[in-house]
Short mmCIF file of C-alpha atoms in Angstrom, two decimals:
data_model
loop_
_atom_site.label_atom_id
_atom_site.label_comp_id
_atom_site.label_asym_id
_atom_site.label_seq_id
_atom_site.Cartn_x
_atom_site.Cartn_y
_atom_site.Cartn_z
CA UNK A 1 -276.24 32.38 172.16
CA UNK A 2 -273.72 35.00 173.08
CA UNK A 3 -271.71 36.96 170.47
CA UNK A 4 -268.59 34.92 171.08
CA UNK A 5 -270.38 31.64 170.43
CA UNK A 6 -272.10 33.12 167.37
CA UNK A 7 -268.77 34.30 165.98
CA UNK A 8 -267.19 30.90 166.51
CA UNK A 9 -270.09 29.23 164.68
CA UNK A 10 -269.74 31.56 161.69
CA UNK A 11 -266.00 30.98 161.59
CA UNK A 12 -266.49 27.20 161.65
CA UNK A 13 -269.07 27.43 158.84
CA UNK A 14 -266.71 29.58 156.71
CA UNK A 15 -263.77 27.27 157.42
CA UNK A 16 -265.88 24.23 156.56
CA UNK A 17 -266.98 25.83 153.28
CA UNK A 18 -263.39 26.78 152.42
CA UNK A 19 -262.18 23.26 153.16
CA UNK A 20 -265.00 21.74 151.11
CA UNK A 21 -264.29 24.14 148.26
CA UNK A 22 -260.57 23.44 148.39
CA UNK A 23 -261.20 19.69 148.48
CA UNK A 24 -263.59 19.98 145.53
CA UNK A 25 -261.14 22.12 143.56
CA UNK A 26 -258.32 19.73 144.37
CA UNK A 27 -260.41 16.75 143.29
CA UNK A 28 -261.43 18.51 140.09
CA UNK A 29 -257.81 19.45 139.47
CA UNK A 30 -256.64 15.88 139.99
CA UNK A 31 -259.42 14.50 137.75
CA UNK A 32 -258.64 16.98 134.99
CA UNK A 33 -254.93 16.32 135.26
CA UNK A 34 -255.46 12.55 135.28
CA UNK A 35 -257.89 12.65 132.34
CA UNK A 36 -255.60 14.96 130.44
CA UNK A 37 -252.56 12.82 131.16
CA UNK A 38 -254.14 9.55 130.06
CA UNK A 39 -255.75 11.16 127.00
CA UNK A 40 -252.46 12.71 125.96
CA UNK A 41 -250.67 9.43 126.64
CA UNK A 42 -253.07 7.63 124.32
CA UNK A 43 -252.62 10.35 121.68
CA UNK A 44 -248.83 10.13 121.88
CA UNK A 45 -248.99 6.32 121.80
CA UNK A 46 -251.11 6.64 118.68
CA UNK A 47 -248.51 8.96 117.11
CA UNK A 48 -245.75 6.52 118.03
CA UNK A 49 -247.79 3.66 116.55
CA UNK A 50 -248.24 5.62 113.31
CA UNK A 51 -244.50 6.30 113.17
CA UNK A 52 -243.60 2.67 113.87
CA UNK A 53 -245.93 1.30 111.20
CA UNK A 54 -244.87 3.93 108.67
CA UNK A 55 -241.18 3.32 109.36
CA UNK A 56 -241.72 -0.39 108.70
CA UNK A 57 -243.51 0.31 105.41
CA UNK A 58 -240.87 2.85 104.38
CA UNK A 59 -238.06 0.38 105.16
CA UNK A 60 -239.77 -2.24 102.98
CA UNK A 61 -240.19 0.31 100.15
CA UNK A 62 -236.57 1.48 100.41
CA UNK A 63 -235.33 -2.13 100.44
CA UNK A 64 -237.46 -2.89 97.38
CA UNK A 65 -236.14 0.21 95.58
CA UNK A 66 -232.55 -0.75 96.39
CA UNK A 67 -233.06 -4.29 95.04
CA UNK A 68 -234.89 -3.11 91.91
CA UNK A 69 -232.09 -0.67 91.12
CA UNK A 70 -229.75 -3.68 90.95
CA UNK A 71 -232.10 -5.77 88.80
CA UNK A 72 -230.59 -4.75 85.45
CA UNK A 73 -226.94 -4.95 86.59
CA UNK A 74 -226.50 -8.64 85.64
CA UNK A 75 -227.60 -7.77 82.08
CA UNK A 76 -225.02 -4.96 81.89
CA UNK A 77 -222.24 -7.23 83.18
CA UNK A 78 -223.31 -10.01 80.82
CA UNK A 79 -223.30 -7.59 77.90
CA UNK A 80 -219.82 -6.25 78.77
CA UNK A 81 -218.05 -9.36 80.11
CA UNK A 82 -220.23 -12.20 78.70
CA UNK A 83 -220.08 -13.98 82.05
CA UNK A 84 -222.74 -16.76 82.25
CA UNK A 85 -222.61 -16.61 86.05
CA UNK A 86 -224.68 -13.44 85.80
CA UNK A 87 -227.71 -15.69 85.25
CA UNK A 88 -227.20 -17.25 88.67
CA UNK A 89 -226.63 -13.81 90.24
CA UNK A 90 -229.91 -12.59 88.76
CA UNK A 91 -231.81 -15.64 90.00
CA UNK A 92 -230.55 -14.97 93.54
CA UNK A 93 -231.48 -11.28 93.24
CA UNK A 94 -234.92 -12.17 91.82
CA UNK A 95 -235.61 -14.48 94.77
CA UNK A 96 -234.73 -11.68 97.17
CA UNK A 97 -237.02 -9.23 95.33
CA UNK A 98 -239.84 -11.81 95.34
CA UNK A 99 -239.39 -12.29 99.10
CA UNK A 100 -239.56 -8.53 99.64
CA UNK A 101 -242.77 -8.30 97.59
CA UNK A 102 -244.25 -11.10 99.71
CA UNK A 103 -243.32 -9.13 102.81
CA UNK A 104 -244.97 -6.02 101.36
CA UNK A 105 -248.13 -7.97 100.47
CA UNK A 106 -248.37 -9.65 103.89
CA UNK A 107 -251.16 -8.16 106.08
CA UNK A 108 -250.06 -6.20 109.15
CA UNK A 109 -251.09 -3.07 111.06
CA UNK A 110 -251.37 -0.10 108.74
CA UNK A 111 -250.53 -2.17 105.66
CA UNK A 112 -251.79 -1.35 102.17
CA UNK A 113 -250.91 -4.56 100.30
CA UNK A 114 -253.20 -3.76 97.37
CA UNK A 115 -250.85 -0.93 96.40
CA UNK A 116 -248.11 -3.50 95.72
CA UNK A 117 -250.19 -5.98 93.69
CA UNK A 118 -249.77 -4.11 90.40
CA UNK A 119 -246.06 -3.57 91.12
CA UNK A 120 -245.59 -7.28 91.74
CA UNK A 121 -247.22 -8.05 88.38
CA UNK A 122 -244.98 -5.54 86.60
CA UNK A 123 -241.95 -7.10 88.27
CA UNK A 124 -242.92 -10.55 86.98
CA UNK A 125 -243.05 -9.19 83.42
CA UNK A 126 -239.76 -7.39 83.88
CA UNK A 127 -238.19 -10.51 85.35
CA UNK A 128 -239.18 -12.43 82.19
CA UNK A 129 -237.52 -9.82 79.94
CA UNK A 130 -234.30 -9.89 81.96
CA UNK A 131 -234.26 -13.68 81.95
CA UNK A 132 -234.72 -13.68 78.16
CA UNK A 133 -231.77 -11.31 77.64
CA UNK A 134 -229.56 -13.38 79.94
CA UNK A 135 -230.55 -16.52 78.03
CA UNK A 136 -229.00 -15.20 74.79
CA UNK A 137 -225.80 -17.19 73.99
CA UNK A 138 -224.12 -14.04 72.64
CA UNK A 139 -225.98 -10.81 73.40
CA UNK A 140 -223.83 -8.85 70.95
CA UNK A 141 -224.71 -11.11 68.03
CA UNK A 142 -227.80 -9.03 67.26
CA UNK A 143 -225.66 -5.92 66.87
CA UNK A 144 -224.27 -3.44 69.37
CA UNK A 145 -226.88 -0.78 68.61
CA UNK A 146 -229.83 -3.16 68.95
CA UNK A 147 -228.63 -4.79 72.19
CA UNK A 148 -227.80 -1.36 73.62
CA UNK A 149 -231.33 -0.15 72.82
CA UNK A 150 -232.83 -3.24 74.48
CA UNK A 151 -230.70 -2.78 77.58
CA UNK A 152 -231.54 0.92 77.66
CA UNK A 153 -235.24 0.06 77.41
CA UNK A 154 -234.80 -2.44 80.21
CA UNK A 155 -233.07 0.24 82.35
CA UNK A 156 -236.00 2.58 81.78
CA UNK A 157 -238.49 -0.07 82.85
CA UNK A 158 -236.48 -0.86 85.97
CA UNK A 159 -236.25 2.83 86.84
CA UNK A 160 -239.97 3.30 86.14
CA UNK A 161 -240.84 0.41 88.45
CA UNK A 162 -238.50 1.80 91.12
CA UNK A 163 -240.15 5.21 90.72
CA UNK A 164 -243.59 3.62 91.22
CA UNK A 165 -242.34 2.11 94.47
CA UNK A 166 -240.99 5.53 95.40
CA UNK A 167 -244.35 7.12 94.57
CA UNK A 168 -246.08 4.73 96.97
CA UNK A 169 -243.47 5.59 99.57
CA UNK A 170 -244.06 9.34 99.06
CA UNK A 171 -247.84 8.92 99.24
CA UNK A 172 -247.50 6.85 102.39
CA UNK A 173 -245.23 9.48 103.94
CA UNK A 174 -247.73 12.23 103.04
CA UNK A 175 -250.60 10.29 104.64
CA UNK A 176 -248.52 9.73 107.76
CA UNK A 177 -247.54 13.37 108.00
CA UNK A 178 -251.23 14.32 107.79
CA UNK A 179 -252.07 11.80 110.51
CA UNK A 180 -249.24 13.11 112.67
CA UNK A 181 -250.37 16.69 112.02
CA UNK A 182 -253.95 15.80 113.05
CA UNK A 183 -252.64 14.05 116.15
CA UNK A 184 -250.48 17.09 116.93
CA UNK A 185 -253.47 19.45 116.62
CA UNK A 186 -255.53 17.21 118.89
CA UNK A 187 -252.69 17.13 121.42
CA UNK A 188 -252.48 20.91 121.43
CA UNK A 189 -256.24 21.20 122.00
CA UNK A 190 -256.03 18.89 124.98
CA UNK A 191 -253.09 20.83 126.35
CA UNK A 192 -255.02 24.11 126.32
CA UNK A 193 -257.77 22.40 128.34
CA UNK A 194 -255.50 20.98 131.02
CA UNK A 195 -252.60 23.47 131.13
CA UNK A 196 -253.91 25.11 134.27
CA UNK A 197 -254.69 21.72 135.85
CA UNK A 198 -251.31 20.18 136.18
CA UNK A 199 -247.75 20.91 135.18
CA UNK A 200 -247.15 17.30 134.18
CA UNK A 201 -249.70 17.70 131.39
CA UNK A 202 -247.67 20.52 129.86
CA UNK A 203 -244.47 18.56 130.27
CA UNK A 204 -245.94 15.47 128.63
CA UNK A 205 -247.12 17.58 125.70
CA UNK A 206 -243.65 19.03 125.25
CA UNK A 207 -242.15 15.56 125.27
CA UNK A 208 -244.81 14.30 122.90
CA UNK A 209 -244.39 17.26 120.53
CA UNK A 210 -240.66 16.67 120.53
CA UNK A 211 -241.30 13.02 119.65
CA UNK A 212 -243.60 14.01 116.77
CA UNK A 213 -241.06 16.52 115.42
CA UNK A 214 -238.31 13.92 115.72
CA UNK A 215 -240.48 11.36 113.95
CA UNK A 216 -241.26 13.75 111.10
CA UNK A 217 -237.58 14.62 110.75
CA UNK A 218 -236.69 10.92 110.70
CA UNK A 219 -239.31 10.22 108.04
CA UNK A 220 -237.97 13.10 105.94
CA UNK A 221 -234.41 11.80 106.30
CA UNK A 222 -235.45 8.25 105.35
CA UNK A 223 -237.15 9.54 102.22
CA UNK A 224 -234.12 11.40 100.77
CA UNK A 225 -231.14 9.30 101.94
CA UNK A 226 -229.66 6.04 100.70
CA UNK A 227 -229.74 3.50 103.50
CA UNK A 228 -226.30 2.02 102.82
CA UNK A 229 -224.07 5.00 102.02
CA UNK A 230 -225.91 7.86 103.70
CA UNK A 231 -225.75 9.81 100.43
CA UNK A 232 -228.79 11.39 98.84
CA UNK A 233 -230.86 8.85 96.91
CA UNK A 234 -231.66 9.02 93.19
CA UNK A 235 -235.08 10.62 93.63
CA UNK A 236 -233.62 13.48 95.70
CA UNK A 237 -230.78 13.87 93.16
CA UNK A 238 -233.27 14.19 90.30
CA UNK A 239 -235.26 16.78 92.23
CA UNK A 240 -232.09 18.79 92.94
CA UNK A 241 -230.97 18.42 89.30
CA UNK A 242 -234.30 19.81 88.08
CA UNK A 243 -233.96 22.83 90.36
CA UNK A 244 -230.36 23.49 89.32
CA UNK A 245 -231.20 23.27 85.61
CA UNK A 246 -234.11 25.68 86.06
CA UNK A 247 -231.70 28.06 87.78
CA UNK A 248 -229.13 27.60 84.99
CA UNK A 249 -231.79 28.39 82.35
CA UNK A 250 -232.80 31.57 84.14
CA UNK A 251 -229.22 32.76 84.62
CA UNK A 252 -227.85 31.44 81.34
CA UNK A 253 -225.11 29.42 83.09
CA UNK A 254 -223.86 25.83 82.87
CA UNK A 255 -224.49 22.78 85.03
CA UNK A 256 -222.69 19.44 84.88
CA UNK A 257 -223.05 15.85 86.05
CA UNK A 258 -220.46 13.16 86.89
CA UNK A 259 -221.60 9.53 86.75
CA UNK A 260 -219.17 7.12 88.46
CA UNK A 261 -219.24 3.34 88.21
CA UNK A 262 -216.92 1.04 90.18
CA UNK A 263 -214.80 -1.06 87.82
CA UNK A 264 -215.02 -4.84 88.31
CA UNK A 265 -217.35 -4.44 91.27
CA UNK A 266 -218.69 -7.95 90.68
CA UNK A 267 -215.16 -9.32 91.18
CA UNK A 268 -214.96 -7.52 94.53
CA UNK A 269 -218.23 -9.09 95.65
CA UNK A 270 -217.23 -12.54 94.38
CA UNK A 271 -213.76 -12.38 95.93
CA UNK A 272 -214.42 -10.72 99.30
CA UNK A 273 -218.18 -11.03 99.76
CA UNK A 274 -221.07 -8.58 99.61
CA UNK A 275 -220.31 -7.15 103.05
CA UNK A 276 -216.94 -5.93 101.79
CA UNK A 277 -218.66 -4.69 98.63
CA UNK A 278 -221.00 -2.62 100.78
CA UNK A 279 -218.03 -1.24 102.75
CA UNK A 280 -216.33 -0.31 99.49
CA UNK A 281 -219.40 1.70 98.47
CA UNK A 282 -219.47 3.39 101.88
CA UNK A 283 -215.77 4.27 101.77
CA UNK A 284 -216.05 5.39 98.15
CA UNK A 285 -218.98 7.64 99.07
CA UNK A 286 -216.95 9.31 101.81
CA UNK A 287 -213.96 9.68 99.50
CA UNK A 288 -215.94 11.29 96.68
CA UNK A 289 -217.70 13.60 99.12
CA UNK A 290 -214.33 14.82 100.42
CA UNK A 291 -212.98 15.44 96.91
CA UNK A 292 -215.85 17.48 95.50
CA UNK A 293 -216.75 21.01 96.47
CA UNK A 294 -219.07 22.02 99.28
CA UNK A 295 -221.73 23.21 96.82
CA UNK A 296 -221.73 19.91 94.88
CA UNK A 297 -224.24 17.16 95.63
CA UNK A 298 -223.22 13.48 95.77
CA UNK A 299 -225.89 10.79 95.46
CA UNK A 300 -226.14 7.06 94.97
CA UNK A 301 -227.70 6.50 91.57
CA UNK A 302 -228.11 2.73 91.89
CA UNK A 303 -225.99 -0.37 92.43
CA UNK A 304 -222.34 0.60 92.29
CA UNK A 305 -223.05 3.92 90.55
CA UNK A 306 -222.61 7.31 92.22
CA UNK A 307 -223.60 10.60 90.65
CA UNK A 308 -222.32 14.10 91.39
CA UNK A 309 -224.30 17.26 90.58
CA UNK A 310 -222.02 20.20 89.80
CA UNK A 311 -223.97 23.49 89.84
CA UNK A 312 -222.63 26.39 87.76
CA UNK A 313 -219.86 24.19 86.31
CA UNK A 314 -218.91 23.96 82.63
CA UNK A 315 -217.61 20.85 80.90
CA UNK A 316 -213.91 21.72 81.19
CA UNK A 317 -214.16 22.23 84.95
CA UNK A 318 -216.29 19.10 85.29
CA UNK A 319 -213.70 17.04 83.41
CA UNK A 320 -210.96 18.36 85.68
CA UNK A 321 -212.97 17.52 88.78
CA UNK A 322 -213.76 14.08 87.34
CA UNK A 323 -210.06 13.42 86.84
CA UNK A 324 -209.33 14.54 90.39
CA UNK A 325 -211.93 12.16 91.80
CA UNK A 326 -210.73 9.30 89.59
CA UNK A 327 -207.11 9.78 90.68
CA UNK A 328 -208.09 10.05 94.35
CA UNK A 329 -210.00 6.75 94.13
CA UNK A 330 -207.21 4.96 92.26
CA UNK A 331 -204.59 6.06 94.79
CA UNK A 332 -206.69 5.36 97.88
CA UNK A 333 -205.41 2.46 100.00
CA UNK A 334 -208.17 2.41 102.60
CA UNK A 335 -210.19 -0.45 101.13
CA UNK A 336 -209.65 -3.48 103.36
CA UNK A 337 -210.18 -7.20 102.65
CA UNK A 338 -211.48 -9.53 105.39
CA UNK A 339 -207.92 -10.65 106.17
CA UNK A 340 -206.84 -7.05 106.79
CA UNK A 341 -204.99 -6.63 103.51
CA UNK A 342 -205.54 -3.36 101.66
CA UNK A 343 -206.65 -3.35 98.05
CA UNK A 344 -207.43 -0.60 95.56
CA UNK A 345 -210.26 0.04 93.14
CA UNK A 346 -210.83 2.25 90.12
CA UNK A 347 -213.86 4.00 88.72
CA UNK A 348 -215.01 4.90 85.24
CA UNK A 349 -216.44 8.41 85.04
CA UNK A 350 -218.87 9.84 82.51
CA UNK A 351 -219.23 13.63 82.21
CA UNK A 352 -222.12 15.55 80.71
CA UNK A 353 -222.90 19.27 80.80
CA UNK A 354 -225.90 21.50 80.29
CA UNK A 355 -226.52 22.98 77.81
CA UNK A 356 -223.57 21.69 75.76
CA UNK A 357 -224.57 18.00 75.84
CA UNK A 358 -228.27 17.99 76.62
CA UNK A 359 -231.14 20.47 77.14
CA UNK A 360 -233.17 18.42 79.66
CA UNK A 361 -232.64 16.45 82.86
CA UNK A 362 -233.24 12.97 81.41
CA UNK A 363 -231.09 13.66 78.37
CA UNK A 364 -228.27 14.98 80.56
CA UNK A 365 -228.25 11.82 82.68
CA UNK A 366 -228.41 9.73 79.53
CA UNK A 367 -225.40 11.58 78.06
CA UNK A 368 -223.40 10.98 81.25
CA UNK A 369 -224.42 7.30 81.18
CA UNK A 370 -223.24 6.90 77.58
CA UNK A 371 -219.98 8.66 78.40
CA UNK A 372 -219.45 6.33 81.35
CA UNK A 373 -219.96 3.28 79.12
CA UNK A 374 -217.47 4.75 76.67
CA UNK A 375 -214.94 4.96 79.51
CA UNK A 376 -215.64 1.28 80.27
CA UNK A 377 -215.10 0.23 76.66
CA UNK A 378 -211.91 2.30 76.46
CA UNK A 379 -210.31 0.26 79.22
CA UNK A 380 -211.91 1.55 82.48
CA UNK A 381 -210.29 3.86 85.07
CA UNK A 382 -210.91 6.76 82.71
CA UNK A 383 -212.95 9.94 82.42
CA UNK A 384 -214.97 10.25 79.24
CA UNK A 385 -217.44 12.69 77.75
CA UNK A 386 -219.60 12.94 74.66
CA UNK A 387 -218.10 15.13 71.92
CA UNK A 388 -219.94 18.44 71.68
#
């Protein structure tokens, strides 16, 4: 074999080895990219499945909280107006709550129906107490103080049951966030393994991570917002109130609360329907938000009640702001009936301030609630406060 032939043979062997190596590397690259892609796809599908199941459970919990917050309203209306139709309204509400409990107890992916069994039992007891109060021919016959204490006790039980539902919701959200965090860590580990294999793997991770972040943000938003009005919910309000009062104690400053209740809201629902009632609450929420200051916090407290947290605000300033909100609501002509005709509403406002009226969060809310009821008894469309 001459040198030329020998050189050609070596070149062919080297070329063959390079081609085989390149083919092997390409095959390995494709296998790694494919395995990484499908593994990541399964991980992201799992994250999406977690989010979907959790969103369903959260929606059931939020619906149940919303209904439970309205459970004591017929008793309040019956106590104030002595309207026997409140019994029928409560029966309809109770059927809706029972249906929601059945939905919560029904087995489905990711469900934890045992968590709701004790709550369902507590609701049955509470339902019996409400039915007994509504069965009284004249609730005021036993004395205003006694009936007020019974209604207040009923309110506390309703709020406690709603808080238990909220606690389940918070625990569920915490479990989901841990699952999503574990899935996110696993996704990152896979990404490190296949980053050099294929650009699509990196891109899919970025899309998946964005989906996880979006899901976590959505879960956070669901947990602190009222589904109807978009305002903060009662649990978030109470958390913010606790922080503001701690700040006020440290700095030695005031803090106030406005509690607003729509006057004759039952009449609005009976006359125009519950859809219009919901729109009234939405429009009222926007109106109150526009009237208060940027630093103030507006939340839905339950039913037709809104609450406003006024940081670093004394009673005199809170009363002035309450009057401004009341006047703005009374003069607003943006509430529309189904036939397109405008109608107006009024609100009764209770004002309470720390430390003048109460030293603690629960006592401050209670003082505002009593002041609001005083405004109701005084003729509605008023701002009232407890004498210092």
